[in-house]
Structures are given as C-alpha cells and as structure tokens.
PDB file of C-alpha atoms in Angstrom:
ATOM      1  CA  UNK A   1      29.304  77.913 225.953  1.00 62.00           C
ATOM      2  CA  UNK A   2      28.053  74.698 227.061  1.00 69.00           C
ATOM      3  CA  UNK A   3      29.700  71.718 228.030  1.00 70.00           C
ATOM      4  CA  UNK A   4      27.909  68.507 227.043  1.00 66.00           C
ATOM      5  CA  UNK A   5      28.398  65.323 228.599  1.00 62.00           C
ATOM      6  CA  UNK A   6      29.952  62.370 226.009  1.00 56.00           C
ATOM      7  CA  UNK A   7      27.962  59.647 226.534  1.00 57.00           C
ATOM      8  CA  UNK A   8      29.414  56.263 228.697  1.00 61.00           C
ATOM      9  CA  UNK A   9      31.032  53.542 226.671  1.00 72.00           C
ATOM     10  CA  UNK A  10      28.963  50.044 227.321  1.00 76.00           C
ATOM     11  CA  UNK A  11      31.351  47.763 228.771  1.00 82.00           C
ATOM     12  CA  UNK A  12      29.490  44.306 228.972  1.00 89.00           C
ATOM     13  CA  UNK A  13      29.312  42.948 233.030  1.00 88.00           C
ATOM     14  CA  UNK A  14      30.856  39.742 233.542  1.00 91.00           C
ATOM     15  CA  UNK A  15      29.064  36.573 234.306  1.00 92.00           C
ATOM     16  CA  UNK A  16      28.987  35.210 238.241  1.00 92.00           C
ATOM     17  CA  UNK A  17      29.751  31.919 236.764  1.00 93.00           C
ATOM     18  CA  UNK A  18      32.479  33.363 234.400  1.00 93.00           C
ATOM     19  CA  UNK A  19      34.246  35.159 237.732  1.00 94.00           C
ATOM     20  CA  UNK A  20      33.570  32.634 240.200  1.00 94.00           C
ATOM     21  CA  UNK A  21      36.052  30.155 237.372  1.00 95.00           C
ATOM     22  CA  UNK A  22      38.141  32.389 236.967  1.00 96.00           C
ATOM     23  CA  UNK A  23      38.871  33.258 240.634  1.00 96.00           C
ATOM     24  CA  UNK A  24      38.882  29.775 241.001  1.00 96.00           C
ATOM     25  CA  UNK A  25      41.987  28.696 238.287  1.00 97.00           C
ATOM     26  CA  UNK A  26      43.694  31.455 239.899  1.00 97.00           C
ATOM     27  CA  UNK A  27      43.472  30.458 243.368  1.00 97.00           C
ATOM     28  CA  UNK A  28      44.215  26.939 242.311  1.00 97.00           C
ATOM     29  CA  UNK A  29      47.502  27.707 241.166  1.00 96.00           C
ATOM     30  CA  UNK A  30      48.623  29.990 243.672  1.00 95.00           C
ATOM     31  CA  UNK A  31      47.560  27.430 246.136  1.00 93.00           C
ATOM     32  CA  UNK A  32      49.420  24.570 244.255  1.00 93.00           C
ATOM     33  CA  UNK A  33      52.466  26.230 244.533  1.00 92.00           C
ATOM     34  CA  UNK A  34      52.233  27.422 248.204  1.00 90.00           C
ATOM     35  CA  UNK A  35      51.171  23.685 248.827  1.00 86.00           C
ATOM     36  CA  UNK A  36      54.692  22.262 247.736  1.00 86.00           C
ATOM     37  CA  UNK A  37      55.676  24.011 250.190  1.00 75.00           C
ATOM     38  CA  UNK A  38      53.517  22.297 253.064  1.00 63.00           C
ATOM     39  CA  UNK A  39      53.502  18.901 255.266  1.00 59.00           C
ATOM     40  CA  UNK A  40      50.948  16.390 255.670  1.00 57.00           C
ATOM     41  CA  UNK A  41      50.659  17.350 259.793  1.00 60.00           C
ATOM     42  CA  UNK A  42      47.560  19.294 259.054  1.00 49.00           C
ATOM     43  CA  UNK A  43      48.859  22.143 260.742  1.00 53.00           C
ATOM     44  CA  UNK A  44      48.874  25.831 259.370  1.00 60.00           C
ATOM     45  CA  UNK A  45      52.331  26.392 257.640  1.00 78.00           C
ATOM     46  CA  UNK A  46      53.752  30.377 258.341  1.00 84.00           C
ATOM     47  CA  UNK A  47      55.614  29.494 255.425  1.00 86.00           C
ATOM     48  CA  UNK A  48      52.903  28.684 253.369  1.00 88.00           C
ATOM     49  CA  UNK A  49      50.953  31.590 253.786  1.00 90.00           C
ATOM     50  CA  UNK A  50      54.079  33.495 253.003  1.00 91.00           C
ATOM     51  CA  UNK A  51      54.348  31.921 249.807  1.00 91.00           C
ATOM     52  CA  UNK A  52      50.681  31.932 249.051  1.00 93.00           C
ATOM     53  CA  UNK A  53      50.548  35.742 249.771  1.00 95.00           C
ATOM     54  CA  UNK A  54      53.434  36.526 247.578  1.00 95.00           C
ATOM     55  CA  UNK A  55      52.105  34.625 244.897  1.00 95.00           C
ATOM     56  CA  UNK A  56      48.713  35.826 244.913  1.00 97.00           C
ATOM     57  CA  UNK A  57      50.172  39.433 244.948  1.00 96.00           C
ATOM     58  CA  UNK A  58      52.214  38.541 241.475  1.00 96.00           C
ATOM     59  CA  UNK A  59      49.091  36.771 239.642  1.00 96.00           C
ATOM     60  CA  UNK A  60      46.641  39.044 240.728  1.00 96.00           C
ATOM     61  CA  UNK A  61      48.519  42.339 241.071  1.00 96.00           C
ATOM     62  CA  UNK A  62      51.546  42.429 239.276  1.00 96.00           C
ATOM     63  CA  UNK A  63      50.404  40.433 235.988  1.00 96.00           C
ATOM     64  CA  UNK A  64      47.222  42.490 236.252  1.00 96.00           C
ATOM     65  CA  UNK A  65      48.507  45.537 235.853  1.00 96.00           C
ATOM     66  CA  UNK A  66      50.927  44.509 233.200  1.00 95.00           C
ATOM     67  CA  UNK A  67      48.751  42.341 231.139  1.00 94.00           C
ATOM     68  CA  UNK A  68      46.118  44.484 230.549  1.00 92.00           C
ATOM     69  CA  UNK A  69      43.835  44.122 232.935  1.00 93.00           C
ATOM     70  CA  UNK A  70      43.695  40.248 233.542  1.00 95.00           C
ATOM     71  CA  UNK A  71      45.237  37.629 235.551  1.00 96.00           C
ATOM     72  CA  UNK A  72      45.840  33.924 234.201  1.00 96.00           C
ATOM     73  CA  UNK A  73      42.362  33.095 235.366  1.00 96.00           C
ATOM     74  CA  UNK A  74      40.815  36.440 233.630  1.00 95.00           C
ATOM     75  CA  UNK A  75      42.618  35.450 230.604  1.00 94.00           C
ATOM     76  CA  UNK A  76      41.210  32.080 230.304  1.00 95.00           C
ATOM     77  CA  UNK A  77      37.564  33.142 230.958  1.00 95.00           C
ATOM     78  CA  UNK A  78      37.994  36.306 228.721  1.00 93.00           C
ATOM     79  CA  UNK A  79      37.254  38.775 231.617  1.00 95.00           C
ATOM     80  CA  UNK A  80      39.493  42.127 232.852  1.00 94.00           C
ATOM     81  CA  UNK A  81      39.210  44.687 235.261  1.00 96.00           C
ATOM     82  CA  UNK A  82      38.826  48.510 234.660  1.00 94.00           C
ATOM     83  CA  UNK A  83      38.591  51.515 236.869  1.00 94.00           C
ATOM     84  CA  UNK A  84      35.469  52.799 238.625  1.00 92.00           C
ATOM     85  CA  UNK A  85      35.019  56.772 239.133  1.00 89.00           C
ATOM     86  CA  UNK A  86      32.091  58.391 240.333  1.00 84.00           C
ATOM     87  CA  UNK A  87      29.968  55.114 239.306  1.00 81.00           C
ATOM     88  CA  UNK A  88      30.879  55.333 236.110  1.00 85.00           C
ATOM     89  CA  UNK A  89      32.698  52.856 234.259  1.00 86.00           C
ATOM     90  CA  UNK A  90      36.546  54.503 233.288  1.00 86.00           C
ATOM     91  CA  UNK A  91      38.287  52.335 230.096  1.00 84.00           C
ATOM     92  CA  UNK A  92      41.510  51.785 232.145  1.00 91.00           C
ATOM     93  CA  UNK A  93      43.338  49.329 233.974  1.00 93.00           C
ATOM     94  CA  UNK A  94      43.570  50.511 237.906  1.00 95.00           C
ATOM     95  CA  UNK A  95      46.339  51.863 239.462  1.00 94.00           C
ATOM     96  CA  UNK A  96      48.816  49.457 241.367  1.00 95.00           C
ATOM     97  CA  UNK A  97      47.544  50.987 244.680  1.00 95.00           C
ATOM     98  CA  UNK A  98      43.633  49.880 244.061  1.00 94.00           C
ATOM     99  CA  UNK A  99      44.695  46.360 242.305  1.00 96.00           C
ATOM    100  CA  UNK A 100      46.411  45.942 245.476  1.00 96.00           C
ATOM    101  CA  UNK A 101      43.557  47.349 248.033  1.00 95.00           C
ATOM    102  CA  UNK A 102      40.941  45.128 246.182  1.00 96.00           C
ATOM    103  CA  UNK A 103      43.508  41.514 246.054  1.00 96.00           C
ATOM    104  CA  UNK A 104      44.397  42.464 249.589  1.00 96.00           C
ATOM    105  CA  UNK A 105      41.029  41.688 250.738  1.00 96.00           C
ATOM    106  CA  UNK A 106      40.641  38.766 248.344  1.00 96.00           C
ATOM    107  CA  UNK A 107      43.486  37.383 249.621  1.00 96.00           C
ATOM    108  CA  UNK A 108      42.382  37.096 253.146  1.00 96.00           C
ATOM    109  CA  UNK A 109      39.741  35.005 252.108  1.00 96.00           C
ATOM    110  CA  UNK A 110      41.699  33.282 249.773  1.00 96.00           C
ATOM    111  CA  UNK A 111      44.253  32.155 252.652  1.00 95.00           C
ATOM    112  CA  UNK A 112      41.109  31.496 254.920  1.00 95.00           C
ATOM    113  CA  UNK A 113      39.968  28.471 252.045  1.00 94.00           C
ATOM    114  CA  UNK A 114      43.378  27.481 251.580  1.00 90.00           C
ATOM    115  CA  UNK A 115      43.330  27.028 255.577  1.00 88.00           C
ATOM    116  CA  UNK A 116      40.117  25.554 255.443  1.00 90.00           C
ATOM    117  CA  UNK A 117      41.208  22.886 252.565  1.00 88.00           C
ATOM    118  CA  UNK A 118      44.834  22.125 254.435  1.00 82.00           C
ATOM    119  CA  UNK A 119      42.755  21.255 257.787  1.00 84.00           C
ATOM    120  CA  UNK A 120      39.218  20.177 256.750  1.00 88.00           C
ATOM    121  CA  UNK A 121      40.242  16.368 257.292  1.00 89.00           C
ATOM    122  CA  UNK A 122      41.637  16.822 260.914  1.00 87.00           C
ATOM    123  CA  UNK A 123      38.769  19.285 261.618  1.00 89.00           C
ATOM    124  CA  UNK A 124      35.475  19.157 259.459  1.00 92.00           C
ATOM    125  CA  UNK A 125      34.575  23.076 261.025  1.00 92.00           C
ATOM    126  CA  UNK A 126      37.197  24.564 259.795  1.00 91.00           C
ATOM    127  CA  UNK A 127      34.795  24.885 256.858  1.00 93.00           C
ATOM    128  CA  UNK A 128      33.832  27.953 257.961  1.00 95.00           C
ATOM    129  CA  UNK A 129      36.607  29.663 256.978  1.00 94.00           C
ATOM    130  CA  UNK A 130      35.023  29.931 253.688  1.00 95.00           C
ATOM    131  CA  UNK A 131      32.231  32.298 254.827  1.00 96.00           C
ATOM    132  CA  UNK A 132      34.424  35.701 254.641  1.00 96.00           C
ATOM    133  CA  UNK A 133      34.960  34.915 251.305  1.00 95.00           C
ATOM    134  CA  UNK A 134      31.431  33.946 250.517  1.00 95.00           C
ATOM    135  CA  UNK A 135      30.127  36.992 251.896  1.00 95.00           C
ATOM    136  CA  UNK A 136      32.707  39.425 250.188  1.00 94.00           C
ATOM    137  CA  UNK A 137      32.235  37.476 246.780  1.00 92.00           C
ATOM    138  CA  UNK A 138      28.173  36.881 247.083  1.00 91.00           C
ATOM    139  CA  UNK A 139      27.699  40.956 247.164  1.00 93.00           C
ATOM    140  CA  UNK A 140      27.972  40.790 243.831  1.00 91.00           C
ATOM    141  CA  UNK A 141      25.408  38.833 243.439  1.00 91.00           C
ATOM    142  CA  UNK A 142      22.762  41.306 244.680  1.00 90.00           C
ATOM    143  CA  UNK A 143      24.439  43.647 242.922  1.00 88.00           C
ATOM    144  CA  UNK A 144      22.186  43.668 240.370  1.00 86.00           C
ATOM    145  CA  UNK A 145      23.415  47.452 238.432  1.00 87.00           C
ATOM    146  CA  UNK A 146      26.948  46.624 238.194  1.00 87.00           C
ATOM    147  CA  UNK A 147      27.788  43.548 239.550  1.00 89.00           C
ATOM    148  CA  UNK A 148      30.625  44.767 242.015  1.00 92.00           C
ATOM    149  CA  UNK A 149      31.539  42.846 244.993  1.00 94.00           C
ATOM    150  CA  UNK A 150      32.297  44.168 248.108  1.00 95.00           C
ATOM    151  CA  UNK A 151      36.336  44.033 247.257  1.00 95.00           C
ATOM    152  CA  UNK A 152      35.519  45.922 244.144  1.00 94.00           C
ATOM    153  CA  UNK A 153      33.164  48.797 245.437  1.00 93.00           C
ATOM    154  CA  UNK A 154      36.185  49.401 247.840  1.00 95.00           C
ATOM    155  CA  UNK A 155      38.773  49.997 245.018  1.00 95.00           C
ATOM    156  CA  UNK A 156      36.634  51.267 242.783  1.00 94.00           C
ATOM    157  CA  UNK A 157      36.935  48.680 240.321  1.00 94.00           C
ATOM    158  CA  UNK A 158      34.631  46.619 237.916  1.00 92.00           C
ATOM    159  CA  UNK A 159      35.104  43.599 236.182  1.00 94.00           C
ATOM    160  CA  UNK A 160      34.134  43.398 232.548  1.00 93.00           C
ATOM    161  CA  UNK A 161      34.224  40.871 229.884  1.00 92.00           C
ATOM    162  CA  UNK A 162      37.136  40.817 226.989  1.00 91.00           C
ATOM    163  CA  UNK A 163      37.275  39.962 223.798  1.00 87.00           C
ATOM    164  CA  UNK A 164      40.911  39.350 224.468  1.00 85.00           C
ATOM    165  CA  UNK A 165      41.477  35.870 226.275  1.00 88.00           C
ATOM    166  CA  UNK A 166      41.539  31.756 225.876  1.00 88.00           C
ATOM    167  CA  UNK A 167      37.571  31.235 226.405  1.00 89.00           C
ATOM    168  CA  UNK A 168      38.108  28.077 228.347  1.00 89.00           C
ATOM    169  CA  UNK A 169      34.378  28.400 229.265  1.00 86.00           C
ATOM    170  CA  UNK A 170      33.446  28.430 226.073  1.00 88.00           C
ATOM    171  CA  UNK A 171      35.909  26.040 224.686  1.00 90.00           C
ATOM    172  CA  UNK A 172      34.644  23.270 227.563  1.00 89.00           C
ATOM    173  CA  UNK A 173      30.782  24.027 226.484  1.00 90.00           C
ATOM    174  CA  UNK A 174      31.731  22.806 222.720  1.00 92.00           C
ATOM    175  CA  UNK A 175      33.274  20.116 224.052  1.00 93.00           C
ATOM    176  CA  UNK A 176      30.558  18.682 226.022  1.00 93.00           C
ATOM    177  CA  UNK A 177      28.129  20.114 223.005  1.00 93.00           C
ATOM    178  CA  UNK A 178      30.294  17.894 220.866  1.00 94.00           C
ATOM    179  CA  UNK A 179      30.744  14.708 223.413  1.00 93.00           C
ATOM    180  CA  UNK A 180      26.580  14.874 223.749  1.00 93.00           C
ATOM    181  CA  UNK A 181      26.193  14.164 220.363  1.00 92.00           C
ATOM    182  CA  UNK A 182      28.270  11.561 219.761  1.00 92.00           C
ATOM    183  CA  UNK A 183      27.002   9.741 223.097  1.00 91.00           C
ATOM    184  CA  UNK A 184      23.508  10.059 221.335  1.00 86.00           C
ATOM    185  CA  UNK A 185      24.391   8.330 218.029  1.00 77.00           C
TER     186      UNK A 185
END
C-alpha cells in the first residue's frame, strides 16, 4: 500500500501594492485613534503607544482570527492570511499564538512610524524610524516564490488574495478609469 501525495491547492499570492494598502488603512486607523489620545508637544506619549498597541492587537489579531482571515484593511483590498507548514501553503486561518508572533513584530515597526510621524516636524531624523519596518516589509519583495516577509516566514504565515472583501483597489481604478474619460470628452 502506497500513500500518494494530494496535490497543493493554488492559492493566488497577493500583490506588494495590494498589501502595502492594506497595511496602510489599517495602520491609519489604529493610529487615528491612538492619536486622540496625544498632545501637540511633539513628545512620545506612553499613553499613546498603549493605546496604539492595544488597538493594533484587536484589528490585526483579534478580528483576524474571527473574521476569517482578514483585518479591516485585508477586507477592503480582498486579501487574508492562511497558515504555512513545511512550505506548503495550509487552507486555514493561523492560530491566535502565530497571528500574534507575526503582528507583534509588525507592530514594533508600526509604533516606530507612528513615532516617526508624531515627531518628524520637531526632528526631521526621526525619519529613520521607518527603516525597521522597511526592511521587515521589503523581504517580501525579494521573495520572489512566495512572497513572505520576514514577519511572515517567522509565523509561518502567507498572505493570499480573497474573493471575499470590498475591492477598494479595484473600485478606485474604475473610478479614475471612469473620471479619465470624461476629462477627455
């Protein structure tokens, strides 16, 4: 007796651009929030971090794992996240314990850009906080096989794209489609 192997799924990689948006709407409104939260001194705000962690932890963690895979930014750019085992792609939604290993290290980078955007005006080098993020994030760009950023080849996770979501990316491209040719007539 023989046991033969059932041949992967194909899950479809998500898009840099698609990713980098939606990482981007959620950090927006975690950050938002957290910001209320802040004064104009230009100083870094304990409470604020606070805040930002514990949000970023609920969107990206929490609704994640209840919602099928994506957060509010996923959901708008039709994306999700699914387990990695043996570097194979796994049809499932990670356990809480990877979601939060991989947002744990997107969230340090996250805080380090919400520094960087609270103090950039009182000091223009604190810029650089964006490079831990850059580097963690831009791993998946010369990942050309699976597309996993550093974050995600730690947790063992891989984000895909859905046919479940809003397509906001798609929605804004019709848009501008549309707005061209009307501008042209």
């Amino acid at each position: 007796m023989t046991i033969e192997r059932v041949p992967q799924q194909h899950y479809p990689k998500a898009e840099i651009n698609r990713r980098s948006m939606a990482l981007g709407l959620d950090f927006l409104v975690v950050w938002l929030v957290s910001s209320l939260l802040g004064s104009n001194q230009g100083s870094i705000q304990f409470i604020q971090i606070l805040v930002f962690i514990f949000g970023w932890l609920i969107l990206r963690v929490l609704v994640v794992f209840n919602n099928k895979g994506q957060s509010l930014g996923r959901w708008a750019f039709d994306l999700k996240v699914l387990e990695v085992e043996d570097g194979q792609v796994v049809g499932r939604i990670p356990q809480l314990l990877a979601l939060f290993k991989r947002e744990a290290i997107i969230c340090f980078g996250a805080i380090l850009v919400s520094v960087a955007l609270g103090n950039i005006s009182a000091n223009p080098t604190a810029i650089l906080l964006v490079i831990p993020l850059a580097i963690d994030c831009g791993a998946a760009i010369s990942d050309t096989q699976m597309r996993q950023a550093l974050h995600d080849r730690y947790a063992g996770t891989f984000i895909v794209s859905s046919r479940r979501g809003y397509s906001l990316d798609l929605k804004i491209k019709r848009l501008v489609g549309t707005l061209r040719r009307n501008v042209r007539r």
